């Protein structure tokens, strides 16, 4: 039996819906873990790479410097990098702020928000907090991405077919109805 392929996954500026969609493959997970092992991933709670990965799956784009650092680390530690879902591919919903000046955005979120305490409003800042970027960056604008799996989230079927194609080297066609760009 060939050695198991190693997979890492990460959620950057996303809602975790794409990871939930990975879990939607349900019983096929039993087949999947015969073929792969998961390394760094929220699914394993392994927070740093303990071995080089064959495949890295990225959910979400980059909204802060920590996202950029994590993405670069995935590029270094994974042979194949996959953008999973619209947030990773195009910025997704978080990119709605791309047309708004960053300070205006922070002002609206922290100073003008109705729940702020009058006289006590502040924009959070601390050396330990990640620095917010001027806009949301899709992953391929930061590092080379090898494959894109569209959808918000991509459905379990397209995730399963794409993953098995990557793992086994087959190129099974993904039926058009599974490709959703919304
Ligand atoms: Fe969530 Fe959709 Fe973004 Fe996936 S693509 S992280 S489901 S908003």
PDB file of C-alpha atoms and ligand atoms in Angstrom:
ATOM      1  CA  UNK A   1       0.000   0.000   0.000  1.00  0.00           C
ATOM      2  CA  UNK A   2       1.453   3.425  -0.981  1.00  0.00           C
ATOM      3  CA  UNK A   3       2.350   5.773   1.878  1.00  0.00           C
ATOM      4  CA  UNK A   4      -0.426   8.083   2.966  1.00  0.00           C
ATOM      5  CA  UNK A   5      -0.387  11.572   1.491  1.00  0.00           C
ATOM      6  CA  UNK A   6      -0.085  14.338   4.077  1.00  0.00           C
ATOM      7  CA  UNK A   7      -2.593  17.213   4.113  1.00  0.00           C
ATOM      8  CA  UNK A   8      -2.540  20.527   5.968  1.00  0.00           C
ATOM      9  CA  UNK A   9      -5.497  22.914   6.120  1.00  0.00           C
ATOM     10  CA  UNK A  10      -5.987  26.416   7.481  1.00  0.00           C
ATOM     11  CA  UNK A  11      -8.756  28.970   7.857  1.00  0.00           C
ATOM     12  CA  UNK A  12      -7.579  32.559   7.212  1.00  0.00           C
ATOM     13  CA  UNK A  13     -10.129  35.370   6.687  1.00  0.00           C
ATOM     14  CA  UNK A  14     -13.118  33.088   6.233  1.00  0.00           C
ATOM     15  CA  UNK A  15     -16.147  31.932   8.190  1.00  0.00           C
ATOM     16  CA  UNK A  16     -15.044  28.288   8.617  1.00  0.00           C
ATOM     17  CA  UNK A  17     -17.899  27.247   6.300  1.00  0.00           C
ATOM     18  CA  UNK A  18     -15.441  25.703   3.847  1.00  0.00           C
ATOM     19  CA  UNK A  19     -13.991  23.516   6.596  1.00  0.00           C
ATOM     20  CA  UNK A  20     -17.518  22.531   7.596  1.00  0.00           C
ATOM     21  CA  UNK A  21     -18.062  21.548   3.967  1.00  0.00           C
ATOM     22  CA  UNK A  22     -14.982  19.294   4.161  1.00  0.00           C
ATOM     23  CA  UNK A  23     -16.638  17.578   7.127  1.00  0.00           C
ATOM     24  CA  UNK A  24     -19.806  17.211   5.027  1.00  0.00           C
ATOM     25  CA  UNK A  25     -18.158  14.371   3.123  1.00  0.00           C
ATOM     26  CA  UNK A  26     -19.367  12.376   6.156  1.00  0.00           C
ATOM     27  CA  UNK A  27     -18.742   8.635   5.779  1.00  0.00           C
ATOM     28  CA  UNK A  28     -16.323   9.214   2.900  1.00  0.00           C
ATOM     29  CA  UNK A  29     -13.973  10.515   5.612  1.00  0.00           C
ATOM     30  CA  UNK A  30     -13.400   6.853   6.486  1.00  0.00           C
ATOM     31  CA  UNK A  31     -12.174   6.291   2.919  1.00  0.00           C
ATOM     32  CA  UNK A  32     -10.173   9.518   3.029  1.00  0.00           C
ATOM     33  CA  UNK A  33      -8.190   8.625   6.137  1.00  0.00           C
ATOM     34  CA  UNK A  34      -7.134   5.390   4.438  1.00  0.00           C
ATOM     35  CA  UNK A  35      -5.450   7.583   1.813  1.00  0.00           C
ATOM     36  CA  UNK A  36      -4.221  10.574   3.807  1.00  0.00           C
ATOM     37  CA  UNK A  37      -3.176  11.829   7.193  1.00  0.00           C
ATOM     38  CA  UNK A  38      -3.870  15.352   8.375  1.00  0.00           C
ATOM     39  CA  UNK A  39      -1.035  17.419   9.795  1.00  0.00           C
ATOM     40  CA  UNK A  40      -1.353  21.128  10.654  1.00  0.00           C
ATOM     41  CA  UNK A  41      -5.101  21.796  10.602  1.00  0.00           C
ATOM     42  CA  UNK A  42      -8.002  22.996  12.743  1.00  0.00           C
ATOM     43  CA  UNK A  43      -9.354  19.480  12.161  1.00  0.00           C
ATOM     44  CA  UNK A  44      -6.467  17.978  14.154  1.00  0.00           C
ATOM     45  CA  UNK A  45      -5.697  21.014  16.332  1.00  0.00           C
ATOM     46  CA  UNK A  46      -2.037  20.624  15.282  1.00  0.00           C
ATOM     47  CA  UNK A  47      -0.886  24.241  15.218  1.00  0.00           C
ATOM     48  CA  UNK A  48       2.583  23.958  13.642  1.00  0.00           C
ATOM     49  CA  UNK A  49       3.793  21.682  10.851  1.00  0.00           C
ATOM     50  CA  UNK A  50       5.403  18.520  12.183  1.00  0.00           C
ATOM     51  CA  UNK A  51       6.140  17.215   8.683  1.00  0.00           C
ATOM     52  CA  UNK A  52       6.149  18.430   5.089  1.00  0.00           C
ATOM     53  CA  UNK A  53       2.716  18.192   3.453  1.00  0.00           C
ATOM     54  CA  UNK A  54       1.799  16.997  -0.013  1.00  0.00           C
ATOM     55  CA  UNK A  55      -1.309  19.173  -0.129  1.00  0.00           C
ATOM     56  CA  UNK A  56      -2.225  22.401   1.676  1.00  0.00           C
ATOM     57  CA  UNK A  57      -5.845  23.539   1.637  1.00  0.00           C
ATOM     58  CA  UNK A  58      -6.489  27.225   2.282  1.00  0.00           C
ATOM     59  CA  UNK A  59      -9.835  28.672   3.341  1.00  0.00           C
ATOM     60  CA  UNK A  60     -10.147  32.472   3.398  1.00  0.00           C
ATOM     61  CA  UNK A  61      -8.086  35.315   2.009  1.00  0.00           C
ATOM     62  CA  UNK A  62      -5.627  37.562   3.858  1.00  0.00           C
ATOM     63  CA  UNK A  63      -6.984  40.411   5.994  1.00  0.00           C
ATOM     64  CA  UNK A  64      -4.000  40.871   8.327  1.00  0.00           C
ATOM     65  CA  UNK A  65      -0.260  40.304   8.535  1.00  0.00           C
ATOM     66  CA  UNK A  66      -0.712  37.080  10.495  1.00  0.00           C
ATOM     67  CA  UNK A  67      -2.771  35.625   7.607  1.00  0.00           C
ATOM     68  CA  UNK A  68       0.052  36.549   5.200  1.00  0.00           C
ATOM     69  CA  UNK A  69       2.677  34.946   7.444  1.00  0.00           C
ATOM     70  CA  UNK A  70       0.576  31.761   7.774  1.00  0.00           C
ATOM     71  CA  UNK A  71      -0.039  31.567   4.023  1.00  0.00           C
ATOM     72  CA  UNK A  72       3.674  31.950   3.237  1.00  0.00           C
ATOM     73  CA  UNK A  73       4.409  29.204   5.762  1.00  0.00           C
ATOM     74  CA  UNK A  74       1.859  26.931   4.007  1.00  0.00           C
ATOM     75  CA  UNK A  75       3.532  27.634   0.652  1.00  0.00           C
ATOM     76  CA  UNK A  76       6.904  26.629   2.121  1.00  0.00           C
ATOM     77  CA  UNK A  77       5.566  23.492   3.801  1.00  0.00           C
ATOM     78  CA  UNK A  78       3.208  22.124   1.117  1.00  0.00           C
ATOM     79  CA  UNK A  79       3.982  20.840  -2.377  1.00  0.00           C
ATOM     80  CA  UNK A  80       0.529  21.647  -3.750  1.00  0.00           C
ATOM     81  CA  UNK A  81      -1.517  24.575  -2.509  1.00  0.00           C
ATOM     82  CA  UNK A  82      -5.290  24.717  -3.031  1.00  0.00           C
ATOM     83  CA  UNK A  83      -7.524  27.778  -2.594  1.00  0.00           C
ATOM     84  CA  UNK A  84     -10.813  26.419  -1.274  1.00  0.00           C
ATOM     85  CA  UNK A  85     -13.865  28.661  -1.681  1.00  0.00           C
ATOM     86  CA  UNK A  86     -14.553  32.206  -2.783  1.00  0.00           C
ATOM     87  CA  UNK A  87     -12.859  33.923   0.179  1.00  0.00           C
ATOM     88  CA  UNK A  88      -9.530  32.273  -0.673  1.00  0.00           C
ATOM     89  CA  UNK A  89     -10.025  32.739  -4.420  1.00  0.00           C
ATOM     90  CA  UNK A  90     -11.448  36.274  -4.587  1.00  0.00           C
ATOM     91  CA  UNK A  91     -11.574  37.613  -1.023  1.00  0.00           C
ATOM     92  CA  UNK A  92     -15.260  36.713  -0.683  1.00  0.00           C
ATOM     93  CA  UNK A  93     -17.524  38.580   1.715  1.00  0.00           C
ATOM     94  CA  UNK A  94     -14.674  40.172   3.732  1.00  0.00           C
ATOM     95  CA  UNK A  95     -13.588  41.884   0.486  1.00  0.00           C
ATOM     96  CA  UNK A  96     -16.729  44.031   0.640  1.00  0.00           C
ATOM     97  CA  UNK A  97     -14.547  46.393   2.653  1.00  0.00           C
ATOM     98  CA  UNK A  98     -12.018  46.762  -0.166  1.00  0.00           C
ATOM     99  CA  UNK A  99     -13.717  49.903  -1.476  1.00  0.00           C
ATOM    100  CA  UNK A 100     -13.701  51.546   1.959  1.00  0.00           C
ATOM    101  CA  UNK A 101     -10.736  53.357   3.423  1.00  0.00           C
ATOM    102  CA  UNK A 102      -9.258  51.284   6.270  1.00  0.00           C
ATOM    103  CA  UNK A 103      -9.551  54.041   8.880  1.00  0.00           C
ATOM    104  CA  UNK A 104     -13.203  54.669   7.931  1.00  0.00           C
ATOM    105  CA  UNK A 105     -13.800  50.963   8.288  1.00  0.00           C
ATOM    106  CA  UNK A 106     -12.230  50.791  11.762  1.00  0.00           C
ATOM    107  CA  UNK A 107     -14.043  53.991  12.804  1.00  0.00           C
ATOM    108  CA  UNK A 108     -17.396  52.483  11.834  1.00  0.00           C
ATOM    109  CA  UNK A 109     -16.624  49.177  13.565  1.00  0.00           C
ATOM    110  CA  UNK A 110     -15.205  50.536  16.833  1.00  0.00           C
ATOM    111  CA  UNK A 111     -16.069  54.215  17.267  1.00  0.00           C
ATOM    112  CA  UNK A 112     -19.478  54.753  15.663  1.00  0.00           C
ATOM    113  CA  UNK A 113     -20.932  51.385  16.600  1.00  0.00           C
ATOM    114  CA  UNK A 114     -24.112  51.826  18.741  1.00  0.00           C
ATOM    115  CA  UNK A 115     -22.846  49.392  21.384  1.00  0.00           C
ATOM    116  CA  UNK A 116     -19.704  51.465  22.143  1.00  0.00           C
ATOM    117  CA  UNK A 117     -19.545  53.149  25.533  1.00  0.00           C
ATOM    118  CA  UNK A 118     -19.654  56.963  25.054  1.00  0.00           C
ATOM    119  CA  UNK A 119     -16.344  58.530  26.002  1.00  0.00           C
ATOM    120  CA  UNK A 120     -14.649  55.142  26.052  1.00  0.00           C
ATOM    121  CA  UNK A 121     -14.450  54.328  22.343  1.00  0.00           C
ATOM    122  CA  UNK A 122     -11.126  53.179  20.946  1.00  0.00           C
ATOM    123  CA  UNK A 123      -9.746  51.308  17.984  1.00  0.00           C
ATOM    124  CA  UNK A 124      -7.959  48.252  19.452  1.00  0.00           C
ATOM    125  CA  UNK A 125      -4.208  48.383  19.080  1.00  0.00           C
ATOM    126  CA  UNK A 126      -1.512  46.329  20.750  1.00  0.00           C
ATOM    127  CA  UNK A 127       1.808  44.931  19.514  1.00  0.00           C
ATOM    128  CA  UNK A 128       0.400  41.404  19.964  1.00  0.00           C
ATOM    129  CA  UNK A 129      -2.612  42.062  17.710  1.00  0.00           C
ATOM    130  CA  UNK A 130      -2.246  41.247  13.998  1.00  0.00           C
ATOM    131  CA  UNK A 131      -1.972  44.345  11.792  1.00  0.00           C
ATOM    132  CA  UNK A 132      -5.018  44.830   9.556  1.00  0.00           C
ATOM    133  CA  UNK A 133      -4.111  45.133   5.857  1.00  0.00           C
ATOM    134  CA  UNK A 134      -5.328  47.959   3.630  1.00  0.00           C
ATOM    135  CA  UNK A 135      -7.638  45.485   1.872  1.00  0.00           C
ATOM    136  CA  UNK A 136      -8.407  41.772   1.646  1.00  0.00           C
ATOM    137  CA  UNK A 137      -5.952  39.920  -0.575  1.00  0.00           C
ATOM    138  CA  UNK A 138      -6.930  36.705  -2.382  1.00  0.00           C
ATOM    139  CA  UNK A 139      -4.365  33.992  -1.679  1.00  0.00           C
ATOM    140  CA  UNK A 140      -2.928  33.905  -5.216  1.00  0.00           C
ATOM    141  CA  UNK A 141      -1.909  37.581  -4.858  1.00  0.00           C
ATOM    142  CA  UNK A 142       0.372  36.594  -1.970  1.00  0.00           C
ATOM    143  CA  UNK A 143       1.754  33.171  -3.001  1.00  0.00           C
ATOM    144  CA  UNK A 144       1.513  30.801  -5.969  1.00  0.00           C
ATOM    145  CA  UNK A 145      -1.685  28.756  -5.788  1.00  0.00           C
ATOM    146  CA  UNK A 146      -1.830  25.526  -7.772  1.00  0.00           C
ATOM    147  CA  UNK A 147      -5.553  24.733  -7.748  1.00  0.00           C
ATOM    148  CA  UNK A 148      -8.814  26.572  -7.120  1.00  0.00           C
ATOM    149  CA  UNK A 149     -12.023  24.938  -5.839  1.00  0.00           C
ATOM    150  CA  UNK A 150     -14.898  27.414  -6.304  1.00  0.00           C
ATOM    151  CA  UNK A 151     -18.047  27.788  -4.224  1.00  0.00           C
ATOM    152  CA  UNK A 152     -19.275  29.458  -1.069  1.00  0.00           C
ATOM    153  CA  UNK A 153     -18.755  26.954   0.280  1.00  0.00           C
ATOM    154  CA  UNK A 154     -17.760  24.378  -2.330  1.00  0.00           C
ATOM    155  CA  UNK A 155     -20.113  21.438  -1.862  1.00  0.00           C
ATOM    156  CA  UNK A 156     -18.907  18.213  -0.289  1.00  0.00           C
ATOM    157  CA  UNK A 157     -19.076  16.422  -3.661  1.00  0.00           C
ATOM    158  CA  UNK A 158     -16.696  18.821  -5.426  1.00  0.00           C
ATOM    159  CA  UNK A 159     -14.345  18.729  -2.410  1.00  0.00           C
ATOM    160  CA  UNK A 160     -14.360  14.924  -2.431  1.00  0.00           C
ATOM    161  CA  UNK A 161     -13.804  14.649  -6.186  1.00  0.00           C
ATOM    162  CA  UNK A 162     -11.096  17.336  -6.222  1.00  0.00           C
ATOM    163  CA  UNK A 163      -9.263  15.794  -3.272  1.00  0.00           C
ATOM    164  CA  UNK A 164      -9.351  12.253  -4.650  1.00  0.00           C
ATOM    165  CA  UNK A 165      -8.167  13.571  -8.030  1.00  0.00           C
ATOM    166  CA  UNK A 166      -5.219  15.264  -6.322  1.00  0.00           C
ATOM    167  CA  UNK A 167      -4.405  12.308  -4.090  1.00  0.00           C
ATOM    168  CA  UNK A 168      -4.687   9.566  -6.709  1.00  0.00           C
ATOM    169  CA  UNK A 169      -3.452  11.593  -9.681  1.00  0.00           C
ATOM    170  CA  UNK A 170      -6.635  10.773 -11.621  1.00  0.00           C
ATOM    171  CA  UNK A 171      -8.494  13.486 -13.478  1.00  0.00           C
ATOM    172  CA  UNK A 172     -12.142  12.621 -13.031  1.00  0.00           C
ATOM    173  CA  UNK A 173     -14.330  15.342 -14.503  1.00  0.00           C
ATOM    174  CA  UNK A 174     -16.334  17.388 -12.044  1.00  0.00           C
ATOM    175  CA  UNK A 175     -19.910  17.769 -13.347  1.00  0.00           C
ATOM    176  CA  UNK A 176     -20.857  21.365 -14.134  1.00  0.00           C
ATOM    177  CA  UNK A 177     -23.785  21.569 -11.626  1.00  0.00           C
ATOM    178  CA  UNK A 178     -21.256  21.068  -8.791  1.00  0.00           C
ATOM    179  CA  UNK A 179     -19.353  24.192  -9.811  1.00  0.00           C
ATOM    180  CA  UNK A 180     -20.988  27.042  -7.973  1.00  0.00           C
ATOM    181  CA  UNK A 181     -19.559  30.545  -7.970  1.00  0.00           C
ATOM    182  CA  UNK A 182     -21.980  32.084  -5.460  1.00  0.00           C
TER     183      UNK A 182
HETATM  184 FE1  LIG B   1     -17.309  30.986   4.438  1.00  0.00          FE
HETATM  185 FE2  LIG B   1     -18.088  31.073   1.868  1.00  0.00          FE
HETATM  186 FE3  LIG B   1     -15.798  32.189   2.596  1.00  0.00          FE
HETATM  187 FE4  LIG B   1     -16.026  29.523   2.586  1.00  0.00          FE
HETATM  188  S1  LIG B   1     -16.123  30.857   0.785  1.00  0.00           S
HETATM  189  S2  LIG B   1     -15.074  30.770   4.188  1.00  0.00           S
HETATM  190  S3  LIG B   1     -18.176  29.301   3.216  1.00  0.00           S
HETATM  191  S4  LIG B   1     -17.859  32.820   3.268  1.00  0.00           S
END
